[in-house]
């Protein structure tokens, strides 16, 4: 609770270095906090409980797209600051390539051992194209709105390694009740945060998130994400 309260005071602590009025920046911070909490709460309600995956993913994506556009209209430098840029893309991707390869190879090996999983499945293709976008929004929340603010908070004086630990734990908890995903996402987020604090490129991290998650969920956890996306519509079929 202390951390959440401190986050709300973040822009007040650093307002002297920004041209945005304090009252407006305070509104931004409050809105971001509300958005983060709503995104987390709706994940458990709409995805885990109601199986409304398509509605949740679409709604949350449009929500954050609208907010990013709104902030860009008022501050043209915000996009680059938030990591939506080409600088650092190559360095970040090169850093993550070993992690990507290990995850894909492990997924294929375990998928081949598991006879219930077909290695070649067309439904993997659309997910492979769509998931990086969803991964981008998840990393935007974790890296930009949470990790960066934690590092810049003056009242609790966290260094980047403490922010990495806290952010990774939060990202792990959001994947409850799958203990496998909780463990995996914790270490994945640690790797992502190390790359983020060095190169500040969100695009490469979102792409990596999408690729790794697609293979991991499909082959290791045997989850057909394409079918899950439309799970809620099954009772409506005639």
XYZ file of C-alpha atoms in Angstrom:
238
model
C 0.000 0.000 0.000
C 2.899 2.344 0.777
C 4.271 1.783 -2.716
C 0.890 2.481 -4.358
C 0.536 5.699 -2.375
C 4.052 6.728 -3.311
C 3.385 6.092 -6.996
C 0.487 8.529 -6.883
C 2.930 11.166 -5.616
C 5.542 10.412 -8.284
C 4.944 13.312 -10.614
C 4.720 15.725 -7.712
C 8.280 14.761 -6.765
C 9.725 15.332 -10.231
C 7.400 17.994 -11.612
C 10.171 20.547 -11.695
C 11.813 18.675 -14.559
C 8.655 18.569 -16.713
C 6.678 21.163 -18.585
C 3.324 19.488 -17.916
C 1.250 21.271 -15.235
C 1.191 19.525 -11.877
C -2.600 19.168 -11.786
C -2.689 17.497 -15.205
C 0.210 15.186 -14.385
C -1.495 14.162 -11.160
C -4.581 13.222 -13.162
C -2.423 11.141 -15.501
C -0.914 9.257 -12.578
C -4.277 8.567 -10.945
C -5.712 7.411 -14.262
C -2.770 5.077 -14.884
C -3.097 3.536 -11.423
C -6.820 2.989 -11.947
C -6.140 1.506 -15.374
C -3.541 -0.919 -14.013
C -5.835 -2.112 -11.217
C -8.786 -2.473 -13.614
C -6.672 -4.415 -16.114
C -5.566 -6.843 -13.394
C -9.017 -7.263 -11.841
C -10.777 -7.773 -15.172
C -8.204 -10.404 -16.139
C -9.405 -12.687 -13.356
C -13.079 -11.855 -13.907
C -13.311 -11.961 -17.697
C -10.567 -14.451 -18.597
C -10.450 -16.869 -15.676
C -14.081 -16.794 -14.570
C -16.271 -15.849 -17.555
C -13.984 -17.121 -20.369
C -14.559 -13.850 -22.242
C -11.002 -13.779 -23.566
C -11.809 -12.048 -26.859
C -13.757 -9.276 -25.117
C -11.052 -8.763 -22.503
C -8.089 -8.688 -24.880
C -9.877 -6.424 -27.370
C -11.250 -4.071 -24.735
C -7.995 -3.693 -22.801
C -6.013 -3.213 -26.015
C -8.275 -0.417 -27.240
C -8.267 1.168 -23.785
C -4.475 1.481 -23.643
C -4.205 2.431 -27.322
C -6.603 5.302 -26.678
C -4.595 6.422 -23.646
C -1.282 6.266 -25.507
C -2.731 8.323 -28.380
C -4.187 10.837 -25.924
C -0.842 11.283 -24.184
C 0.952 11.578 -27.536
C -1.379 14.380 -28.619
C -0.407 16.358 -25.512
C 3.281 15.376 -25.497
C 4.950 14.297 -28.760
C 8.040 13.028 -26.906
C 6.151 10.534 -24.764
C 6.185 7.756 -27.380
C 9.977 7.632 -27.500
C 10.216 7.886 -23.716
C 7.865 4.931 -23.392
C 10.021 2.763 -25.659
C 7.968 2.849 -28.874
C 11.026 3.577 -31.004
C 13.567 1.969 -33.319
C 16.599 2.913 -31.190
C 17.723 -0.061 -29.148
C 15.517 -2.543 -31.028
C 18.410 -4.515 -32.516
C 20.448 -4.575 -29.311
C 17.451 -5.718 -27.274
C 16.544 -8.453 -29.742
C 20.122 -9.749 -29.926
C 20.222 -9.868 -26.124
C 16.966 -11.866 -26.088
C 17.707 -14.282 -28.960
C 19.272 -16.996 -26.723
C 16.201 -16.836 -24.458
C 13.855 -17.077 -27.463
C 15.714 -20.042 -28.961
C 15.818 -21.947 -25.670
C 12.081 -21.439 -25.129
C 11.118 -22.479 -28.671
C 13.365 -25.565 -28.701
C 12.137 -26.635 -25.254
C 8.538 -26.156 -26.397
C 9.057 -28.326 -29.480
C 10.826 -31.065 -27.505
C 8.168 -31.237 -24.812
C 5.428 -30.925 -27.418
C 6.872 -33.847 -29.347
C 7.004 -35.953 -26.185
C 3.406 -35.059 -25.439
C 1.468 -37.038 -28.041
C -1.705 -35.004 -27.522
C -0.070 -31.952 -29.099
C 0.281 -31.652 -32.862
C 3.540 -29.950 -33.801
C 2.053 -28.581 -37.016
C -1.204 -26.773 -36.357
C -2.550 -23.894 -38.440
C -4.085 -22.202 -35.390
C -0.591 -21.424 -34.145
C -0.043 -19.014 -37.051
C -2.728 -16.361 -36.304
C -1.805 -16.440 -32.613
C 1.856 -15.933 -33.505
C 0.899 -12.744 -35.340
C -1.570 -11.440 -32.751
C 0.126 -12.301 -29.462
C 3.081 -9.881 -29.849
C 0.578 -7.007 -29.808
C -0.947 -8.321 -26.604
C 2.531 -8.855 -25.192
C 3.364 -5.244 -26.045
C 0.499 -3.929 -23.925
C 1.434 -6.188 -21.015
C 5.035 -5.013 -21.079
C 3.912 -1.391 -21.442
C 2.078 -1.729 -18.144
C 4.850 -3.616 -16.349
C 7.909 -1.772 -17.642
C 6.694 1.754 -18.331
C 3.879 2.354 -15.869
C 5.210 0.268 -12.973
C 8.981 -0.355 -13.159
C 10.005 3.089 -14.407
C 7.847 4.862 -11.839
C 9.224 2.705 -9.032
C 12.793 3.654 -9.925
C 11.989 7.366 -10.083
C 10.076 7.499 -6.816
C 11.984 9.591 -4.300
C 10.012 8.765 -1.180
C 10.907 5.076 -1.100
C 14.272 5.341 -2.930
C 14.264 2.063 -4.843
C 17.146 1.168 -7.129
C 16.551 -0.579 -10.446
C 17.293 -4.039 -9.040
C 14.673 -3.625 -6.336
C 12.241 -2.405 -8.993
C 13.079 -5.474 -11.093
C 12.261 -7.763 -8.167
C 8.971 -6.026 -7.309
C 7.790 -5.768 -10.916
C 8.681 -9.396 -11.651
C 6.786 -10.549 -8.570
C 3.718 -8.567 -9.635
C 3.872 -10.018 -13.146
C 4.198 -13.485 -11.638
C 1.188 -13.034 -9.358
C -1.036 -11.950 -12.231
C -0.558 -15.433 -13.728
C -2.088 -17.183 -10.730
C -3.340 -19.962 -10.440
C -0.828 -21.591 -12.839
C 2.284 -22.122 -10.705
C 4.315 -23.068 -13.768
C 3.447 -19.743 -15.415
C 4.075 -17.856 -12.182
C 7.620 -19.223 -11.961
C 8.357 -18.836 -15.666
C 6.975 -15.300 -15.971
C 8.946 -14.164 -12.933
C 12.266 -15.109 -14.509
C 11.144 -13.924 -17.952
C 10.286 -10.509 -16.552
C 13.661 -10.280 -14.816
C 15.344 -10.802 -18.198
C 13.024 -8.298 -19.866
C 13.667 -5.666 -17.209
C 17.435 -6.024 -17.537
C 17.059 -5.330 -21.261
C 14.571 -2.516 -20.639
C 16.749 -0.544 -18.259
C 19.674 -0.812 -20.664
C 18.093 -0.077 -24.067
C 14.536 1.213 -23.368
C 12.959 -0.475 -26.388
C 9.451 -1.764 -25.777
C 8.843 -3.071 -29.304
C 11.466 -5.826 -29.128
C 10.238 -6.885 -25.696
C 6.617 -7.064 -26.828
C 7.638 -9.117 -29.865
C 9.663 -11.522 -27.729
C 6.836 -11.842 -25.219
C 4.409 -12.783 -27.980
C 6.678 -15.361 -29.620
C 7.748 -17.069 -26.400
C 4.236 -17.133 -24.909
C 2.714 -18.595 -28.081
C 5.053 -21.592 -28.186
C 5.122 -22.083 -24.428
C 1.353 -22.086 -23.955
C 0.588 -24.125 -27.061
C 3.173 -26.879 -26.745
C 4.023 -27.130 -23.050
C 0.721 -26.218 -21.397
C -1.368 -27.608 -24.296
C -3.471 -24.473 -24.522
C -4.964 -23.680 -27.900
C -5.044 -19.894 -27.634
C -7.000 -19.508 -30.866
C -9.849 -21.648 -29.504
C -9.623 -19.990 -26.080
C -10.092 -16.637 -27.737
C -13.590 -17.628 -28.832
C -14.496 -19.903 -25.910
C -17.315 -17.606 -24.760
C -19.087 -17.873 -28.114
C -19.460 -21.678 -28.003
C -22.800 -21.664 -26.122
C -24.159 -19.334 -28.822
C -23.430 -21.799 -31.633
C -26.398 -23.443 -33.309
